[in-house]
Structures are given as C-alpha cells and as structure tokens.
JSON list of C-alpha atoms in Angstrom, two decimals:
[
{"chain": "A", "resi": 86, "resn": "MET", "atom": "CA", "xyz": [-23.55, 176.18, -64.82]},
{"chain": "A", "resi": 87, "resn": "LYS", "atom": "CA", "xyz": [-24.11, 175.69, -61.09]},
{"chain": "A", "resi": 88, "resn": "ASN", "atom": "CA", "xyz": [-21.40, 173.04, -60.81]},
{"chain": "A", "resi": 89, "resn": "LEU", "atom": "CA", "xyz": [-18.72, 175.61, -61.58]},
{"chain": "A", "resi": 90, "resn": "SER", "atom": "CA", "xyz": [-19.30, 177.23, -58.19]},
{"chain": "A", "resi": 91, "resn": "ARG", "atom": "CA", "xyz": [-18.02, 174.13, -56.58]},
{"chain": "A", "resi": 92, "resn": "PRO", "atom": "CA", "xyz": [-14.25, 173.85, -55.61]},
{"chain": "A", "resi": 93, "resn": "ALA", "atom": "CA", "xyz": [-14.32, 169.98, -55.84]},
{"chain": "A", "resi": 94, "resn": "PHE", "atom": "CA", "xyz": [-16.18, 169.75, -59.40]},
{"chain": "A", "resi": 95, "resn": "ILE", "atom": "CA", "xyz": [-13.21, 172.66, -60.68]},
{"chain": "A", "resi": 96, "resn": "LEU", "atom": "CA", "xyz": [-10.71, 170.30, -58.81]},
{"chain": "A", "resi": 97, "resn": "ALA", "atom": "CA", "xyz": [-11.80, 167.31, -60.75]},
{"chain": "A", "resi": 98, "resn": "MET", "atom": "CA", "xyz": [-12.09, 168.96, -64.09]},
{"chain": "A", "resi": 99, "resn": "ILE", "atom": "CA", "xyz": [-8.21, 170.45, -63.62]},
{"chain": "A", "resi": 100, "resn": "GLY", "atom": "CA", "xyz": [-6.87, 166.98, -62.64]},
{"chain": "A", "resi": 101, "resn": "THR", "atom": "CA", "xyz": [-8.61, 165.29, -65.51]},
{"chain": "A", "resi": 102, "resn": "ALA", "atom": "CA", "xyz": [-7.13, 167.99, -67.75]},
{"chain": "A", "resi": 103, "resn": "LEU", "atom": "CA", "xyz": [-3.65, 167.43, -66.12]},
{"chain": "A", "resi": 104, "resn": "ILE", "atom": "CA", "xyz": [-3.66, 163.74, -66.55]},
{"chain": "A", "resi": 105, "resn": "LEU", "atom": "CA", "xyz": [-4.85, 164.19, -70.38]},
{"chain": "A", "resi": 106, "resn": "ILE", "atom": "CA", "xyz": [-1.86, 167.09, -70.99]},
{"chain": "A", "resi": 107, "resn": "GLY", "atom": "CA", "xyz": [0.53, 164.66, -69.12]},
{"chain": "A", "resi": 108, "resn": "LEU", "atom": "CA", "xyz": [-0.52, 161.58, -71.54]},
{"chain": "A", "resi": 109, "resn": "VAL", "atom": "CA", "xyz": [-0.15, 163.62, -74.54]},
{"chain": "A", "resi": 110, "resn": "ALA", "atom": "CA", "xyz": [3.19, 165.47, -73.42]},
{"chain": "A", "resi": 111, "resn": "MET", "atom": "CA", "xyz": [5.02, 162.31, -71.88]},
{"chain": "A", "resi": 112, "resn": "PRO", "atom": "CA", "xyz": [6.36, 160.76, -74.73]},
{"chain": "A", "resi": 113, "resn": "HIS", "atom": "CA", "xyz": [7.91, 164.06, -75.79]},
{"chain": "A", "resi": 114, "resn": "TYR", "atom": "CA", "xyz": [8.93, 165.79, -72.80]},
{"chain": "A", "resi": 115, "resn": "GLU", "atom": "CA", "xyz": [9.90, 164.46, -69.38]},
{"chain": "A", "resi": 116, "resn": "LEU", "atom": "CA", "xyz": [8.03, 167.16, -67.66]},
{"chain": "A", "resi": 117, "resn": "GLY", "atom": "CA", "xyz": [4.94, 165.33, -69.23]},
{"chain": "A", "resi": 118, "resn": "THR", "atom": "CA", "xyz": [5.36, 162.46, -66.46]},
{"chain": "A", "resi": 119, "resn": "TYR", "atom": "CA", "xyz": [5.00, 165.07, -63.55]},
{"chain": "A", "resi": 120, "resn": "VAL", "atom": "CA", "xyz": [2.24, 166.78, -64.96]},
{"chain": "A", "resi": 121, "resn": "MET", "atom": "CA", "xyz": [0.34, 163.58, -65.09]},
{"chain": "A", "resi": 122, "resn": "TYR", "atom": "CA", "xyz": [1.26, 162.50, -61.50]},
{"chain": "A", "resi": 123, "resn": "ALA", "atom": "CA", "xyz": [-0.07, 166.05, -60.61]},
{"chain": "A", "resi": 124, "resn": "GLY", "atom": "CA", "xyz": [-3.31, 165.18, -62.29]},
{"chain": "A", "resi": 125, "resn": "PHE", "atom": "CA", "xyz": [-3.42, 161.93, -60.35]},
{"chain": "A", "resi": 126, "resn": "LEU", "atom": "CA", "xyz": [-2.79, 163.72, -57.00]},
{"chain": "A", "resi": 127, "resn": "LEU", "atom": "CA", "xyz": [-5.62, 166.24, -57.57]},
{"chain": "A", "resi": 128, "resn": "ALA", "atom": "CA", "xyz": [-7.71, 163.46, -58.96]},
{"chain": "A", "resi": 129, "resn": "GLY", "atom": "CA", "xyz": [-7.33, 161.54, -55.75]},
{"chain": "A", "resi": 130, "resn": "ILE", "atom": "CA", "xyz": [-7.93, 164.54, -53.67]},
{"chain": "A", "resi": 131, "resn": "PHE", "atom": "CA", "xyz": [-11.06, 165.06, -55.46]},
{"chain": "A", "resi": 132, "resn": "TRP", "atom": "CA", "xyz": [-11.93, 161.27, -55.10]},
{"chain": "A", "resi": 133, "resn": "ILE", "atom": "CA", "xyz": [-11.93, 161.54, -51.32]},
{"chain": "A", "resi": 134, "resn": "TRP", "atom": "CA", "xyz": [-13.76, 164.87, -51.13]},
{"chain": "A", "resi": 135, "resn": "ALA", "atom": "CA", "xyz": [-16.56, 163.29, -53.37]},
{"chain": "A", "resi": 136, "resn": "ILE", "atom": "CA", "xyz": [-16.92, 160.55, -50.56]},
{"chain": "A", "resi": 137, "resn": "LEU", "atom": "CA", "xyz": [-17.04, 162.58, -48.01]},
{"chain": "A", "resi": 138, "resn": "ASP", "atom": "CA", "xyz": [-19.57, 164.86, -49.62]},
{"chain": "A", "resi": 139, "resn": "VAL", "atom": "CA", "xyz": [-21.64, 161.76, -50.27]},
{"chain": "A", "resi": 140, "resn": "ILE", "atom": "CA", "xyz": [-21.50, 160.95, -46.80]},
{"chain": "A", "resi": 141, "resn": "SER", "atom": "CA", "xyz": [-22.37, 164.41, -45.28]},
{"chain": "A", "resi": 142, "resn": "ALA", "atom": "CA", "xyz": [-25.41, 165.14, -47.49]},
{"chain": "A", "resi": 143, "resn": "ASN", "atom": "CA", "xyz": [-28.13, 165.59, -45.32]},
{"chain": "A", "resi": 144, "resn": "ASP", "atom": "CA", "xyz": [-30.84, 165.68, -47.93]},
{"chain": "A", "resi": 145, "resn": "LEU", "atom": "CA", "xyz": [-30.39, 162.23, -49.13]},
{"chain": "A", "resi": 146, "resn": "LYS", "atom": "CA", "xyz": [-31.92, 159.03, -47.81]},
{"chain": "A", "resi": 147, "resn": "TYR", "atom": "CA", "xyz": [-29.92, 156.10, -46.79]},
{"chain": "A", "resi": 148, "resn": "TYR", "atom": "CA", "xyz": [-30.53, 154.03, -50.00]},
{"chain": "A", "resi": 149, "resn": "GLN", "atom": "CA", "xyz": [-29.61, 156.94, -52.14]},
{"chain": "A", "resi": 150, "resn": "LYS", "atom": "CA", "xyz": [-26.22, 157.63, -50.03]},
{"chain": "A", "resi": 151, "resn": "MET", "atom": "CA", "xyz": [-25.37, 153.88, -50.45]},
{"chain": "A", "resi": 152, "resn": "PHE", "atom": "CA", "xyz": [-26.09, 154.15, -54.48]},
{"chain": "A", "resi": 153, "resn": "TRP", "atom": "CA", "xyz": [-23.87, 157.26, -54.50]},
{"chain": "A", "resi": 154, "resn": "LEU", "atom": "CA", "xyz": [-21.38, 155.48, -52.45]},
{"chain": "A", "resi": 155, "resn": "ILE", "atom": "CA", "xyz": [-21.22, 152.56, -54.78]},
{"chain": "A", "resi": 156, "resn": "VAL", "atom": "CA", "xyz": [-21.30, 154.76, -57.75]},
{"chain": "A", "resi": 157, "resn": "VAL", "atom": "CA", "xyz": [-18.28, 157.05, -56.42]},
{"chain": "A", "resi": 158, "resn": "VAL", "atom": "CA", "xyz": [-15.97, 154.36, -54.81]},
{"chain": "A", "resi": 159, "resn": "SER", "atom": "CA", "xyz": [-16.42, 152.21, -57.72]},
{"chain": "A", "resi": 160, "resn": "VAL", "atom": "CA", "xyz": [-15.75, 154.81, -60.78]},
{"chain": "A", "resi": 161, "resn": "PRO", "atom": "CA", "xyz": [-13.43, 156.90, -58.75]},
{"chain": "A", "resi": 162, "resn": "VAL", "atom": "CA", "xyz": [-13.52, 160.15, -60.86]},
{"chain": "A", "resi": 163, "resn": "MET", "atom": "CA", "xyz": [-16.26, 159.85, -63.04]},
{"chain": "A", "resi": 164, "resn": "GLY", "atom": "CA", "xyz": [-18.58, 158.53, -60.11]},
{"chain": "A", "resi": 165, "resn": "GLY", "atom": "CA", "xyz": [-17.85, 161.78, -58.11]},
{"chain": "A", "resi": 166, "resn": "LEU", "atom": "CA", "xyz": [-18.49, 164.08, -61.19]},
{"chain": "A", "resi": 167, "resn": "LEU", "atom": "CA", "xyz": [-21.86, 161.91, -61.68]},
{"chain": "A", "resi": 168, "resn": "PHE", "atom": "CA", "xyz": [-22.59, 163.02, -58.37]},
{"chain": "A", "resi": 169, "resn": "TYR", "atom": "CA", "xyz": [-21.85, 166.66, -58.60]},
{"chain": "A", "resi": 170, "resn": "ILE", "atom": "CA", "xyz": [-23.70, 166.89, -61.97]},
{"chain": "A", "resi": 171, "resn": "LEU", "atom": "CA", "xyz": [-26.84, 164.82, -61.13]},
{"chain": "A", "resi": 172, "resn": "HIS", "atom": "CA", "xyz": [-27.28, 165.62, -57.39]},
{"chain": "A", "resi": 173, "resn": "GLN", "atom": "CA", "xyz": [-29.74, 168.39, -56.78]},
{"chain": "A", "resi": 174, "resn": "HIS", "atom": "CA", "xyz": [-30.34, 170.04, -53.20]},
{"chain": "A", "resi": 175, "resn": "ALA", "atom": "CA", "xyz": [-33.82, 170.14, -51.63]},
{"chain": "A", "resi": 176, "resn": "ASN", "atom": "CA", "xyz": [-37.13, 169.18, -53.36]},
{"chain": "A", "resi": 177, "resn": "LYS", "atom": "CA", "xyz": [-35.37, 168.13, -56.99]},
{"chain": "A", "resi": 178, "resn": "ILE", "atom": "CA", "xyz": [-34.32, 165.22, -58.51]},
{"chain": "A", "resi": 179, "resn": "VAL", "atom": "CA", "xyz": [-32.12, 163.42, -56.05]},
{"chain": "A", "resi": 180, "resn": "THR", "atom": "CA", "xyz": [-31.02, 159.81, -57.68]}
]
C-alpha cells in the first residue's frame, strides 16, 4: 500500500490506535487517560499536517483544493485519511 510510505498517514493510524487503546484501558488503568491524550495530540498534529498537504498540493485545481479543505477541516482525522487514500498524483483520479 502506497500510503504506508507517507509519514502523515502512519501518524494518523498510530494516533487513532492510541485513542482507541486509551478508551479501552481508561476504566481500568489511570495510564489509559495519558495514552488517550497522546493519541489526541498525534491526531491533532496529523490534522494540521493534512491541511498543509492539501494547501500545498500543486496537482489539484482550485475547486479540488476547496473540496478537500472542506472535507479535512470538517471531519478532522477521517477527512485527512480520506485525502491520503483517495488522492492520487499525476494523471490519475484526483477527486
């Protein structure tokens, strides 16, 4: 999978996993709260990174950038993941 070579995509997957692990562990261990906070921090960093990637994508037309910005800003982590999964470079599907 080509997305696994992108650091931002990996960051989002780790952040999402930490949030889920923290939610499961929180009722039983106090450490679960800190794990969840770390996941939120990583997810926030990924969200900003995804916004910057959409803005700096030179192969997108203006209306495509606006579409992806609306998606990434409206649905923070999932919108960024959708952008990285669906966005293809140079002469491929870019929607």
